[in-house]
Coordinates of C-alpha atoms in Angstrom, one line a residue:
Chain L
M170 CA 0.2 0.0 0.1
L171 CA 1.2 3.4 -0.8
S172 CA 0.9 6.0 1.9
N173 CA 0.8 9.9 1.4
Q174 CA 4.2 10.2 3.3
K175 CA 5.9 7.8 0.9
V176 CA 4.9 9.3 -2.3
A177 CA 5.7 12.3 -1.3
E178 CA 9.3 11.4 -0.2
T179 CA 9.3 9.6 -3.5
L180 CA 8.7 12.9 -5.2
V181 CA 10.7 15.2 -3.1
K182 CA 13.8 12.7 -3.7
K183 CA 13.2 13.2 -7.5
F184 CA 11.9 16.7 -8.0
G185 CA 13.7 18.2 -5.1
D186 CA 12.8 22.0 -4.7
D187 CA 9.9 21.7 -7.5
V188 CA 7.4 20.1 -5.3
F189 CA 6.3 22.3 -2.5
D190 CA 3.1 23.2 -0.8
F191 CA 2.1 19.6 0.7
E192 CA -1.3 19.4 2.0
E193 CA -3.9 16.5 2.7
P194 CA -7.4 17.8 2.3
Y195 CA -9.5 15.0 3.5
G196 CA -6.6 12.3 3.2
L197 CA -6.0 13.4 -0.4
L198 CA -2.1 14.1 -1.1
T199 CA -2.1 17.8 -2.6
L200 CA 1.0 19.3 -4.0
S201 CA 2.3 21.8 -6.2
T202 CA 5.0 21.9 -8.8
T203 CA 6.3 24.4 -11.7
R204 CA 5.1 24.2 -14.9
E205 CA 8.7 23.0 -16.4
Q206 CA 8.5 20.0 -14.2
I207 CA 4.7 19.1 -14.5
L208 CA 5.0 16.9 -17.4
P209 CA 8.2 14.6 -16.3
M210 CA 6.4 14.5 -12.8
L211 CA 3.4 13.1 -15.0
E212 CA 5.7 10.7 -16.8
F213 CA 7.6 9.8 -13.6
L214 CA 4.3 8.8 -11.8
F215 CA 3.0 7.1 -15.0
N216 CA 6.5 4.9 -15.5
H217 CA 7.2 4.4 -11.7
E218 CA 7.2 0.8 -11.1
K219 CA 5.8 1.4 -7.5
I220 CA 3.3 4.2 -8.1
K221 CA 1.9 3.2 -11.5
G222 CA 0.0 6.3 -11.8
N223 CA -1.6 5.2 -14.8
F224 CA -4.8 6.9 -14.7
L225 CA -5.7 10.7 -15.2
T226 CA -8.9 11.2 -13.4
D227 CA -9.5 14.8 -13.9
L228 CA -7.8 17.9 -15.4
T229 CA -9.1 21.2 -14.8
G230 CA -8.5 25.0 -14.2
V231 CA -9.3 27.6 -11.4
H232 CA -8.9 31.4 -11.2
F233 CA -7.7 33.4 -8.6
P234 CA -7.8 36.8 -10.0
D235 CA -6.5 38.3 -6.4
W236 CA -3.4 36.3 -6.4
K237 CA -0.8 38.2 -7.9
G238 CA 1.7 36.3 -10.0
Q239 CA -0.2 32.7 -9.4
E240 CA -3.7 33.9 -10.9
F241 CA -4.6 30.7 -12.7
A242 CA -4.2 27.1 -11.3
V243 CA -4.1 23.8 -13.5
V244 CA -5.2 20.7 -11.1
Y245 CA -4.5 17.5 -12.1
H246 CA -6.1 14.4 -9.8
V247 CA -4.0 11.2 -10.8
H248 CA -5.0 8.1 -9.9
S249 CA -3.0 4.7 -9.6
L250 CA -5.5 2.0 -10.0
V251 CA -3.4 -0.7 -8.7
H252 CA -2.7 0.7 -5.3
N253 CA -6.3 2.8 -5.3
F254 CA -3.9 6.1 -4.5
R255 CA -5.1 9.4 -5.6
L256 CA -3.0 12.3 -5.6
R257 CA -3.6 16.1 -6.7
I258 CA -1.3 18.1 -8.4
K259 CA -1.4 21.9 -9.0
V260 CA 0.8 24.4 -11.3
Y261 CA 0.1 28.1 -10.6
L262 CA 0.2 30.1 -13.6
S263 CA 0.7 33.9 -14.2
E264 CA -2.0 35.7 -16.2
A265 CA 0.7 37.2 -18.3
D266 CA 2.1 33.8 -19.4
L267 CA -0.6 31.3 -19.5
H268 CA 1.1 28.3 -21.1
I269 CA 1.7 24.7 -19.6
P270 CA 2.8 21.7 -21.6
S271 CA 0.2 19.5 -22.8
A272 CA -0.5 16.3 -20.7
T273 CA -1.5 14.4 -24.1
P274 CA 1.9 12.4 -24.7
V275 CA 1.2 10.7 -21.2
Y276 CA -2.4 10.4 -21.4
S277 CA -4.8 10.5 -24.1
S278 CA -7.8 11.5 -22.0
A279 CA -6.0 14.8 -21.5
N280 CA -6.9 15.9 -25.0
W281 CA -10.6 17.1 -24.5
M282 CA -9.9 18.1 -20.7
E283 CA -7.1 20.4 -21.9
R284 CA -9.4 21.7 -24.4
E285 CA -12.0 22.2 -22.0
T286 CA -9.6 24.0 -19.9
Y287 CA -8.4 26.3 -22.5
D288 CA -12.3 26.8 -23.5
F289 CA -12.9 28.2 -20.3
F290 CA -10.2 30.0 -18.9
G291 CA -7.7 30.6 -22.0
I292 CA -4.8 28.3 -20.5
I293 CA -2.7 27.4 -23.4
F294 CA -1.6 23.9 -23.6
D295 CA 1.7 23.9 -25.5
G296 CA 1.8 20.7 -27.6
H297 CA -1.7 20.3 -28.0
P298 CA -2.7 18.3 -31.0
N299 CA -6.0 20.2 -31.7
L300 CA -6.2 23.2 -28.9
I301 CA -9.5 24.7 -30.2
R302 CA -12.8 25.4 -28.0
I303 CA -15.1 22.5 -27.4
L304 CA -18.2 23.4 -25.6
N305 CA -18.5 27.0 -26.5
I306 CA -19.0 28.4 -29.9
E307 CA -15.7 29.4 -31.8
E308 CA -16.4 32.7 -32.4
M309 CA -16.6 33.5 -28.4
D310 CA -13.8 36.2 -27.8
Y311 CA -13.6 35.6 -23.8
F312 CA -13.3 33.1 -21.7
P313 CA -16.3 32.7 -19.6
M314 CA -15.4 31.0 -16.5
R315 CA -12.9 33.8 -15.4
K316 CA -13.8 35.2 -12.6
Q317 CA -14.6 39.0 -14.2
Y318 CA -17.3 37.7 -15.9
P319 CA -20.3 37.2 -13.2
L320 CA -23.6 35.9 -14.0
E321 CA -26.2 38.3 -14.8
D322 CA -27.2 40.1 -11.3
A323 CA -30.8 38.8 -10.7
T324 CA -31.4 42.0 -8.7
R325 CA -31.0 44.2 -12.0
E326 CA -34.2 46.2 -12.8
D327 CA -33.2 47.4 -16.3
K328 CA -35.3 44.5 -17.9
L329 CA -38.9 44.7 -18.2
D330 CA -40.7 42.0 -16.5
A331 CA -43.5 42.3 -19.1
L332 CA -40.9 41.7 -22.0
F333 CA -39.0 39.0 -20.1
G334 CA -41.2 37.3 -18.0
R335 CA -40.0 37.6 -14.5
Chain K
M217 CA -8.3 20.2 -67.0
A218 CA -5.4 19.9 -64.6
D219 CA -4.9 16.9 -62.6
I220 CA -6.4 17.5 -59.2
E221 CA -4.6 15.4 -56.6
L222 CA -7.2 14.2 -53.9
V223 CA -5.6 13.8 -50.3
P224 CA -8.4 14.4 -48.3
N225 CA -7.6 13.8 -44.5
A226 CA -4.0 13.6 -45.1
K227 CA -3.5 13.5 -41.7
S228 CA -5.9 11.2 -40.2
P229 CA -4.1 8.4 -38.4
A230 CA -5.9 5.6 -40.5
R231 CA -4.3 6.9 -44.1
I232 CA -0.8 6.3 -42.5
G233 CA 0.7 3.2 -44.5
Q234 CA -2.5 2.4 -46.3
P235 CA -2.6 2.7 -50.2
E236 CA -3.2 6.1 -52.0
L237 CA -7.0 6.4 -52.2
V238 CA -8.4 6.2 -55.9
G239 CA -11.7 7.5 -55.2
E240 CA -13.4 10.3 -53.4
L241 CA -14.5 10.4 -50.1
T242 CA -18.0 10.9 -49.1
T243 CA -18.5 13.4 -46.1
L244 CA -21.3 12.2 -44.0
N245 CA -23.0 14.0 -41.0
L246 CA -24.2 11.8 -38.3
G247 CA -25.9 14.1 -36.2
P248 CA -26.3 16.6 -34.1
T249 CA -30.1 15.4 -34.5
H250 CA -29.7 12.0 -35.9
P251 CA -31.8 9.1 -34.4
A252 CA -28.6 7.2 -33.9
T253 CA -26.8 9.5 -31.8
H254 CA -29.9 9.8 -28.9
G255 CA -28.9 13.2 -28.0
I256 CA -27.6 16.2 -29.4
F257 CA -24.0 16.1 -30.9
Q258 CA -22.4 15.7 -34.2
N259 CA -19.7 13.3 -36.0
I260 CA -18.6 14.6 -39.4
L261 CA -17.7 11.2 -40.9
Q262 CA -15.3 10.7 -43.9
M263 CA -16.3 7.8 -45.5
D264 CA -14.5 5.9 -48.3
G265 CA -17.1 3.9 -49.6
E266 CA -18.8 1.9 -46.5
K267 CA -15.6 2.4 -44.5
I268 CA -14.9 5.1 -42.0
V269 CA -11.5 7.3 -42.7
S270 CA -11.8 9.8 -40.3
T271 CA -14.0 11.5 -37.7
E272 CA -14.6 14.7 -36.5
Q273 CA -16.5 15.3 -33.2
T274 CA -18.3 18.4 -32.3
I275 CA -19.8 18.6 -29.1
G276 CA -21.2 21.5 -26.9
Y277 CA -24.6 21.8 -28.6
I278 CA -26.6 21.4 -25.1
H279 CA -23.8 23.2 -22.8
R280 CA -25.9 24.9 -20.0
A281 CA -22.6 26.2 -18.3
F282 CA -23.8 24.4 -14.7
E283 CA -20.3 25.1 -13.5
K284 CA -20.5 28.7 -13.8
I285 CA -24.0 28.7 -12.6
A286 CA -23.1 26.6 -9.6
E287 CA -20.8 29.5 -8.5
R288 CA -23.6 31.5 -7.8
R289 CA -25.9 29.1 -5.9
P290 CA -26.3 27.8 -2.8
Y291 CA -25.0 24.3 -1.9
Y292 CA -28.6 22.8 -1.7
Q293 CA -29.7 24.7 -4.9
I294 CA -26.8 23.2 -7.0
T295 CA -28.6 19.5 -6.7
T296 CA -30.8 20.1 -9.5
L297 CA -28.1 21.3 -11.8
T298 CA -26.7 17.7 -11.4
D299 CA -30.1 15.9 -12.3
R300 CA -29.3 17.6 -15.9
M301 CA -26.1 15.7 -16.6
N302 CA -26.8 12.2 -16.7
Y303 CA -30.5 12.6 -16.9
C304 CA -30.9 8.5 -17.4
S305 CA -29.7 8.1 -14.0
S306 CA -30.4 11.6 -11.9
P307 CA -30.8 9.9 -8.4
I308 CA -27.0 8.8 -8.6
N309 CA -25.9 12.2 -9.5
N310 CA -27.9 14.1 -6.7
L311 CA -27.0 11.8 -4.2
G312 CA -23.3 12.0 -5.3
W313 CA -23.5 15.7 -5.0
H314 CA -25.2 15.6 -1.5
M315 CA -22.5 12.8 -0.6
T316 CA -19.6 15.3 -1.4
M317 CA -21.0 18.0 0.8
E318 CA -21.7 15.6 3.7
K319 CA -17.7 14.6 3.2
F320 CA -17.3 18.3 3.1
L321 CA -19.0 19.4 5.9
E322 CA -18.4 16.4 7.5
V323 CA -22.0 15.2 8.2
D324 CA -22.7 11.7 9.5
V325 CA -25.6 10.5 7.4
P326 CA -27.5 7.7 9.5
K327 CA -27.5 4.1 8.3
R328 CA -31.2 4.2 7.2
A329 CA -30.5 7.0 4.8
Q330 CA -27.6 5.2 3.4
Y331 CA -29.2 2.4 2.7
I332 CA -32.3 4.0 1.1
R333 CA -29.9 5.7 -1.0
V334 CA -28.2 2.6 -2.1
I335 CA -31.7 1.3 -3.1
M336 CA -32.4 4.2 -5.3
M337 CA -28.8 4.6 -6.7
E338 CA -29.0 0.8 -7.9
L339 CA -32.6 1.6 -9.0
A340 CA -31.0 4.4 -11.3
R341 CA -28.4 2.0 -12.3
I342 CA -30.7 -0.5 -13.6
A343 CA -32.7 2.1 -15.4
D344 CA -29.8 3.5 -17.1
H345 CA -28.3 0.1 -18.2
L346 CA -31.8 -1.0 -19.3
I347 CA -32.1 2.3 -22.0
C348 CA -28.3 1.6 -23.1
N349 CA -28.9 -2.2 -23.7
G350 CA -32.4 -1.8 -25.0
I351 CA -31.3 1.4 -27.6
L352 CA -28.4 -0.9 -28.6
G353 CA -31.1 -3.6 -29.5
V354 CA -33.1 -1.0 -31.4
D355 CA -29.8 0.0 -33.4
T356 CA -29.2 -3.4 -34.4
G357 CA -32.8 -3.8 -35.5
A358 CA -34.4 -5.2 -33.1
F359 CA -37.3 -3.0 -31.3
S360 CA -39.2 -5.2 -29.2
G361 CA -36.8 -5.8 -26.1
F362 CA -36.5 -2.0 -26.0
L363 CA -40.3 -1.9 -25.7
Y364 CA -40.6 -4.6 -23.4
L365 CA -38.0 -3.2 -20.9
F366 CA -39.3 0.2 -20.9
E367 CA -42.2 -1.4 -18.9
K368 CA -39.9 -2.1 -16.0
R369 CA -38.2 1.3 -16.4
E370 CA -41.7 3.1 -15.6
E371 CA -41.9 1.1 -12.5
I372 CA -38.5 2.2 -11.6
Y373 CA -39.7 5.8 -12.4
E374 CA -42.8 5.2 -10.1
I375 CA -40.8 4.4 -7.4
Y376 CA -38.7 7.6 -7.7
E377 CA -42.1 9.1 -7.6
E378 CA -43.1 7.8 -4.8
V379 CA -39.7 8.7 -3.0
C380 CA -39.0 12.1 -4.2
G381 CA -42.3 13.4 -6.3
A382 CA -40.4 13.4 -9.4
R383 CA -39.4 11.0 -12.4
L384 CA -36.7 12.5 -14.7
T385 CA -34.8 15.2 -12.7
T386 CA -35.3 13.9 -9.6
N387 CA -33.9 16.1 -7.1
M388 CA -33.6 13.5 -4.9
G389 CA -32.7 13.5 -1.1
R390 CA -31.4 16.4 1.2
L391 CA -27.8 17.3 2.3
G392 CA -27.7 15.1 5.4
G393 CA -30.1 12.1 4.2
M394 CA -33.5 11.8 2.4
E395 CA -36.1 14.2 2.4
R396 CA -38.6 11.8 3.4
D397 CA -38.8 8.4 4.7
L398 CA -39.7 5.2 2.4
S399 CA -43.2 5.0 2.5
S400 CA -45.0 1.6 3.0
E401 CA -46.2 2.6 -0.9
A402 CA -42.7 2.6 -2.0
I403 CA -41.6 -0.3 -0.1
R404 CA -44.6 -2.0 -1.9
K405 CA -43.5 -0.9 -5.4
L406 CA -40.0 -2.0 -4.5
R407 CA -41.2 -5.5 -3.5
A408 CA -43.3 -5.8 -6.6
F409 CA -40.4 -4.6 -8.8
I410 CA -37.9 -7.2 -7.3
K411 CA -40.4 -9.9 -8.0
S412 CA -41.5 -9.1 -11.5
F413 CA -38.4 -7.8 -12.9
P414 CA -36.0 -11.0 -13.3
P415 CA -38.7 -12.9 -15.5
V416 CA -38.7 -9.8 -17.6
M417 CA -34.7 -9.1 -17.9
Q418 CA -34.3 -13.2 -18.0
E419 CA -36.4 -13.0 -21.4
F420 CA -34.5 -10.0 -22.8
E421 CA -31.3 -12.0 -22.2
N422 CA -32.8 -15.0 -23.9
L423 CA -33.6 -12.7 -26.7
F424 CA -30.3 -11.1 -27.0
N425 CA -27.4 -12.9 -25.3
R426 CA -26.9 -16.0 -27.7
N427 CA -29.0 -14.4 -30.7
R428 CA -26.6 -15.2 -33.7
I429 CA -27.6 -11.9 -35.7
F430 CA -27.1 -9.8 -32.6
M431 CA -23.9 -11.4 -31.9
D432 CA -22.3 -11.1 -35.6
R433 CA -23.2 -7.3 -35.0
L434 CA -21.6 -7.0 -32.0
I435 CA -18.6 -9.1 -31.6
N436 CA -15.1 -7.7 -32.4
V437 CA -16.9 -4.3 -33.2
G438 CA -15.1 -1.3 -31.6
A439 CA -12.8 -3.2 -29.3
I440 CA -10.6 -1.2 -27.3
S441 CA -7.5 -2.9 -25.1
A442 CA -7.5 -2.2 -21.3
E443 CA -4.2 -0.1 -21.7
R444 CA -6.0 2.1 -24.2
A445 CA -9.2 2.1 -22.5
L446 CA -7.3 3.6 -19.2
N447 CA -5.0 5.9 -21.1
Y448 CA -8.4 7.4 -22.5
G449 CA -10.1 7.4 -19.0
F450 CA -12.6 5.0 -19.6
T451 CA -14.5 4.2 -16.3
G452 CA -17.7 2.6 -15.5
P453 CA -18.9 -0.6 -17.6
N454 CA -16.8 0.5 -20.6
L455 CA -13.6 0.4 -18.9
R456 CA -14.8 -3.3 -16.9
A457 CA -15.5 -4.8 -20.3
A458 CA -11.9 -4.1 -21.4
G459 CA -11.0 -6.3 -18.3
V460 CA -10.2 -3.5 -15.8
D461 CA -12.2 -4.4 -12.9
Y462 CA -12.3 -0.6 -11.3
D463 CA -15.5 0.2 -9.7
V464 CA -15.8 3.1 -7.5
R465 CA -18.3 1.4 -5.3
V466 CA -15.7 -1.3 -3.9
M467 CA -12.6 0.6 -4.4
N468 CA -13.7 3.6 -2.5
P469 CA -17.0 2.7 -0.6
Y470 CA -19.4 5.1 0.0
S471 CA -22.9 5.3 1.5
S472 CA -22.3 1.7 3.0
Y473 CA -21.5 -0.2 0.0
E474 CA -19.2 -2.3 1.9
D475 CA -22.2 -3.9 3.7
F476 CA -23.4 -5.5 0.4
D477 CA -22.2 -8.7 -1.4
F478 CA -21.9 -8.2 -5.0
I479 CA -19.4 -8.7 -7.6
I480 CA -18.0 -6.6 -10.5
P481 CA -18.7 -8.2 -13.9
V482 CA -15.6 -7.7 -16.1
G483 CA -15.5 -8.6 -19.9
Q484 CA -12.4 -9.4 -21.9
S485 CA -12.0 -7.7 -25.2
G486 CA -13.8 -4.5 -24.7
D487 CA -15.9 -4.8 -27.6
T488 CA -19.3 -3.9 -28.1
Y489 CA -20.7 -7.3 -27.0
D490 CA -18.7 -7.4 -23.8
R491 CA -19.7 -3.8 -22.9
F492 CA -23.5 -5.3 -23.4
M493 CA -23.0 -8.3 -21.4
V494 CA -21.4 -6.0 -18.6
R495 CA -24.0 -4.1 -18.4
N496 CA -26.7 -7.2 -18.2
A497 CA -24.5 -8.6 -15.7
E498 CA -24.4 -5.5 -13.6
I499 CA -28.2 -5.2 -13.7
W500 CA -28.3 -8.8 -11.9
E501 CA -25.5 -7.3 -9.5
S502 CA -27.8 -4.3 -8.7
L503 CA -30.8 -6.1 -8.1
K504 CA -29.1 -8.2 -5.6
I505 CA -27.9 -5.1 -3.7
I506 CA -31.6 -3.8 -3.9
E507 CA -32.9 -7.1 -2.2
Q508 CA -30.2 -7.1 0.6
A509 CA -30.6 -3.1 1.4
L510 CA -34.1 -4.0 1.4
E511 CA -34.1 -6.9 3.6
N512 CA -31.4 -5.3 6.2
L513 CA -33.0 -1.9 6.1
P514 CA -32.0 -0.6 9.6
Q515 CA -34.4 1.6 11.8
G516 CA -33.6 4.5 12.9
P517 CA -33.7 8.3 11.4
Y518 CA -33.8 9.0 7.6
Y519 CA -31.6 12.3 8.2
A520 CA -28.6 13.5 10.3
D521 CA -28.5 15.5 13.2
A522 CA -26.9 18.5 11.3
P523 CA -29.7 21.4 11.6
E524 CA -27.4 23.9 10.0
Y525 CA -27.5 21.8 6.8
Y526 CA -30.7 19.7 6.7
L527 CA -33.5 21.4 5.5
P528 CA -36.1 20.4 8.1
P529 CA -39.3 18.5 7.6
K530 CA -42.1 21.0 6.8
D531 CA -44.4 20.0 9.7
E532 CA -41.6 21.0 12.1
V533 CA -41.2 24.4 10.2
Y534 CA -44.6 25.4 11.0
S535 CA -44.5 24.5 14.6
N536 CA -41.0 24.7 15.7
M537 CA -39.2 27.6 16.1
E538 CA -35.5 26.2 15.3
A539 CA -36.7 24.5 12.4
L540 CA -38.1 27.6 11.2
I541 CA -35.2 29.7 11.7
Y542 CA -33.0 27.1 10.0
H543 CA -35.5 26.5 7.3
F544 CA -35.0 30.2 6.5
K545 CA -31.3 30.3 6.9
I546 CA -31.0 27.2 4.5
V547 CA -33.6 28.6 2.1
M548 CA -31.9 32.1 1.9
G549 CA -28.5 30.6 1.4
E550 CA -27.1 32.3 4.7
I551 CA -25.3 28.9 5.9
D552 CA -21.7 29.5 4.9
A553 CA -19.3 26.2 4.5
P554 CA -15.7 26.3 5.6
A555 CA -13.0 27.0 3.1
G556 CA -11.3 24.3 1.8
E557 CA -11.2 21.5 -1.0
I558 CA -12.5 18.2 -2.1
Y559 CA -12.8 15.6 -4.7
H560 CA -15.4 12.9 -4.2
A561 CA -16.3 10.4 -6.9
V562 CA -19.6 7.9 -6.9
E563 CA -19.9 5.4 -9.6
G564 CA -22.4 6.6 -11.9
G565 CA -24.2 4.9 -14.8
N566 CA -21.5 5.6 -17.2
G567 CA -18.6 5.5 -14.6
E568 CA -16.7 7.5 -11.9
L569 CA -18.9 10.8 -11.7
G570 CA -16.2 13.1 -9.6
F571 CA -17.1 16.4 -7.8
Y572 CA -14.0 18.6 -7.5
M573 CA -15.0 21.8 -5.1
I574 CA -13.4 24.6 -4.0
S575 CA -14.8 26.6 -1.3
D576 CA -13.3 30.0 -0.2
G577 CA -15.7 30.0 2.8
G578 CA -18.7 31.3 1.5
R579 CA -22.5 30.2 0.8
A580 CA -21.7 29.0 -2.9
P581 CA -18.5 27.2 -4.1
Y582 CA -15.6 29.0 -5.4
R583 CA -15.1 26.4 -8.1
L584 CA -16.9 23.4 -8.9
H585 CA -16.0 20.9 -11.5
F586 CA -17.9 17.7 -12.6
R587 CA -15.8 14.8 -13.6
R588 CA -18.2 13.7 -16.4
P589 CA -17.3 10.3 -17.3
S590 CA -18.9 10.2 -20.9
F591 CA -17.1 13.5 -21.8
I592 CA -14.0 12.0 -20.8
Y593 CA -14.0 8.5 -23.1
Y594 CA -16.3 9.6 -25.8
Q595 CA -13.0 11.2 -27.1
A596 CA -12.0 7.6 -27.7
F597 CA -14.9 7.3 -30.4
P598 CA -12.7 7.9 -33.4
E599 CA -10.3 5.7 -32.7
M600 CA -12.7 2.8 -32.1
C601 CA -14.6 3.3 -35.2
I602 CA -11.9 4.2 -37.9
G603 CA -11.6 1.6 -40.3
S604 CA -15.3 0.1 -39.5
T605 CA -18.5 0.6 -41.2
L606 CA -21.2 3.0 -40.5
S607 CA -23.3 0.8 -38.9
D608 CA -20.8 -0.3 -36.9
A609 CA -20.3 3.1 -35.7
I610 CA -23.8 3.2 -34.6
V611 CA -23.9 0.5 -32.3
I612 CA -20.0 1.4 -31.0
M613 CA -21.7 4.9 -30.1
S614 CA -24.8 3.4 -28.7
S615 CA -22.9 0.7 -26.6
L616 CA -20.6 3.3 -25.2
N617 CA -23.7 5.0 -23.9
V618 CA -23.0 8.8 -24.2
I619 CA -25.5 10.9 -22.7
A620 CA -25.5 14.3 -24.2
G621 CA -26.4 16.2 -21.0
E622 CA -23.3 14.8 -19.1
L623 CA -21.2 15.2 -22.4
D624 CA -22.0 18.9 -22.6
S625 CA -22.4 19.7 -18.7

């Protein structure tokens, strides 16, 4: 059985100072890395003979507009089905430079998940085979899940109830 | 007239290592509103005669921005969004979301509520698989099995109605338990279903499982190896058909699944026939679980003692001061959740249905992401159908059980 401690030690031994911010929310090992190290780390987890992190459960983005220099996060959930061990990896990106290597060389499943993340957050996955919008229309010129685009305010009064049926 | 060299889709993987085409390719639009897609999504197929050379998928026709909407909704109002993802098995989505929040808020749900949830989730799984397998029959030209099974699905929906008042978009359960106890009518309907369902299912299996025409249409069609399936993020019956025994119910038991005795059916070749057979076998296992849960249904309360989160029963709201206060606070969204992040997954009809939520301590999630299984595995469709015929592509798509609502979120 793998423990959080063991996996964390393995990763520190391999990547040194490039893994940091260790946490265990609800028992799930969470750590951060840099965008230079994310692809080597995924490959390392994938090929590691003990960990066998061969399953990418989820890949998504988060926007933190108030965190200067790390406005965006890309979150990977890697699952080792052999040991039933889950791991969450975060990479913070600055809004000025939203590039990160694509995980598609390791996991084919990353293809659409990265397209979705690009579609909603505008994060650019370098090396992705077909980085275009997936759920929104291609003509859209903004990234709707960013926090500067609020949903319509339910209390606004400039729309006539008679016309809009509210 | 100058010679025009026809090199359509030169980049397509199927073209590599094949002789140059002499003829012209036909472009075929499968969808967005094609009867065989069972939902709204498009496949642009390039056909060389009867063979598929390449396919390009377009999805997002019913994208409803659930993740964005969820960022403004109080936690208990998000349940109605989850209904509309996999609408063939909405109770699993609803209860999965409640369980995510209960794990996040550390609310202990009483055993009785957990067992009722298990019954409802397994009913939903049966309904989901019945549709998928029934439609697979329709797509291969056998309508009767589908029609015959729909009567049983109707009975499942009547049980939903008895438990939560709704049929398709159920909004079932509440954060902390169920909205009401299992009524005697619901238990009667459940018992009737357990009794009347097996002969019908058996007859359906007799009709299809060893049917020569059906087997010829399905065996070795759309096969995918376990390794590729894992790499493509397959989960649920589609992964198990490829021979990987991954089931969230067993790997990370939730809602007392560890109390029940059932097996995980697996296939071997990962082809369409295996997917069909795995789903059939899972229906029998689900039935076993329902029987056990109903037999051993514990006594006790059906909701947790968590007044800040559990919407109080209506009769208490009108007679009890505290219940009225909490009712008001919950409905107005004045209950704040702690800050933190969580990932929780349940075994949905199509596989691992995950909820990744980040809370900044407010009334609504800061970020909520749904891991929708069919969104992730549908991207393997080109790899599975290139080189086969159009009629094969239809049954592959049907056996993958791609649900448009789940695909587009």
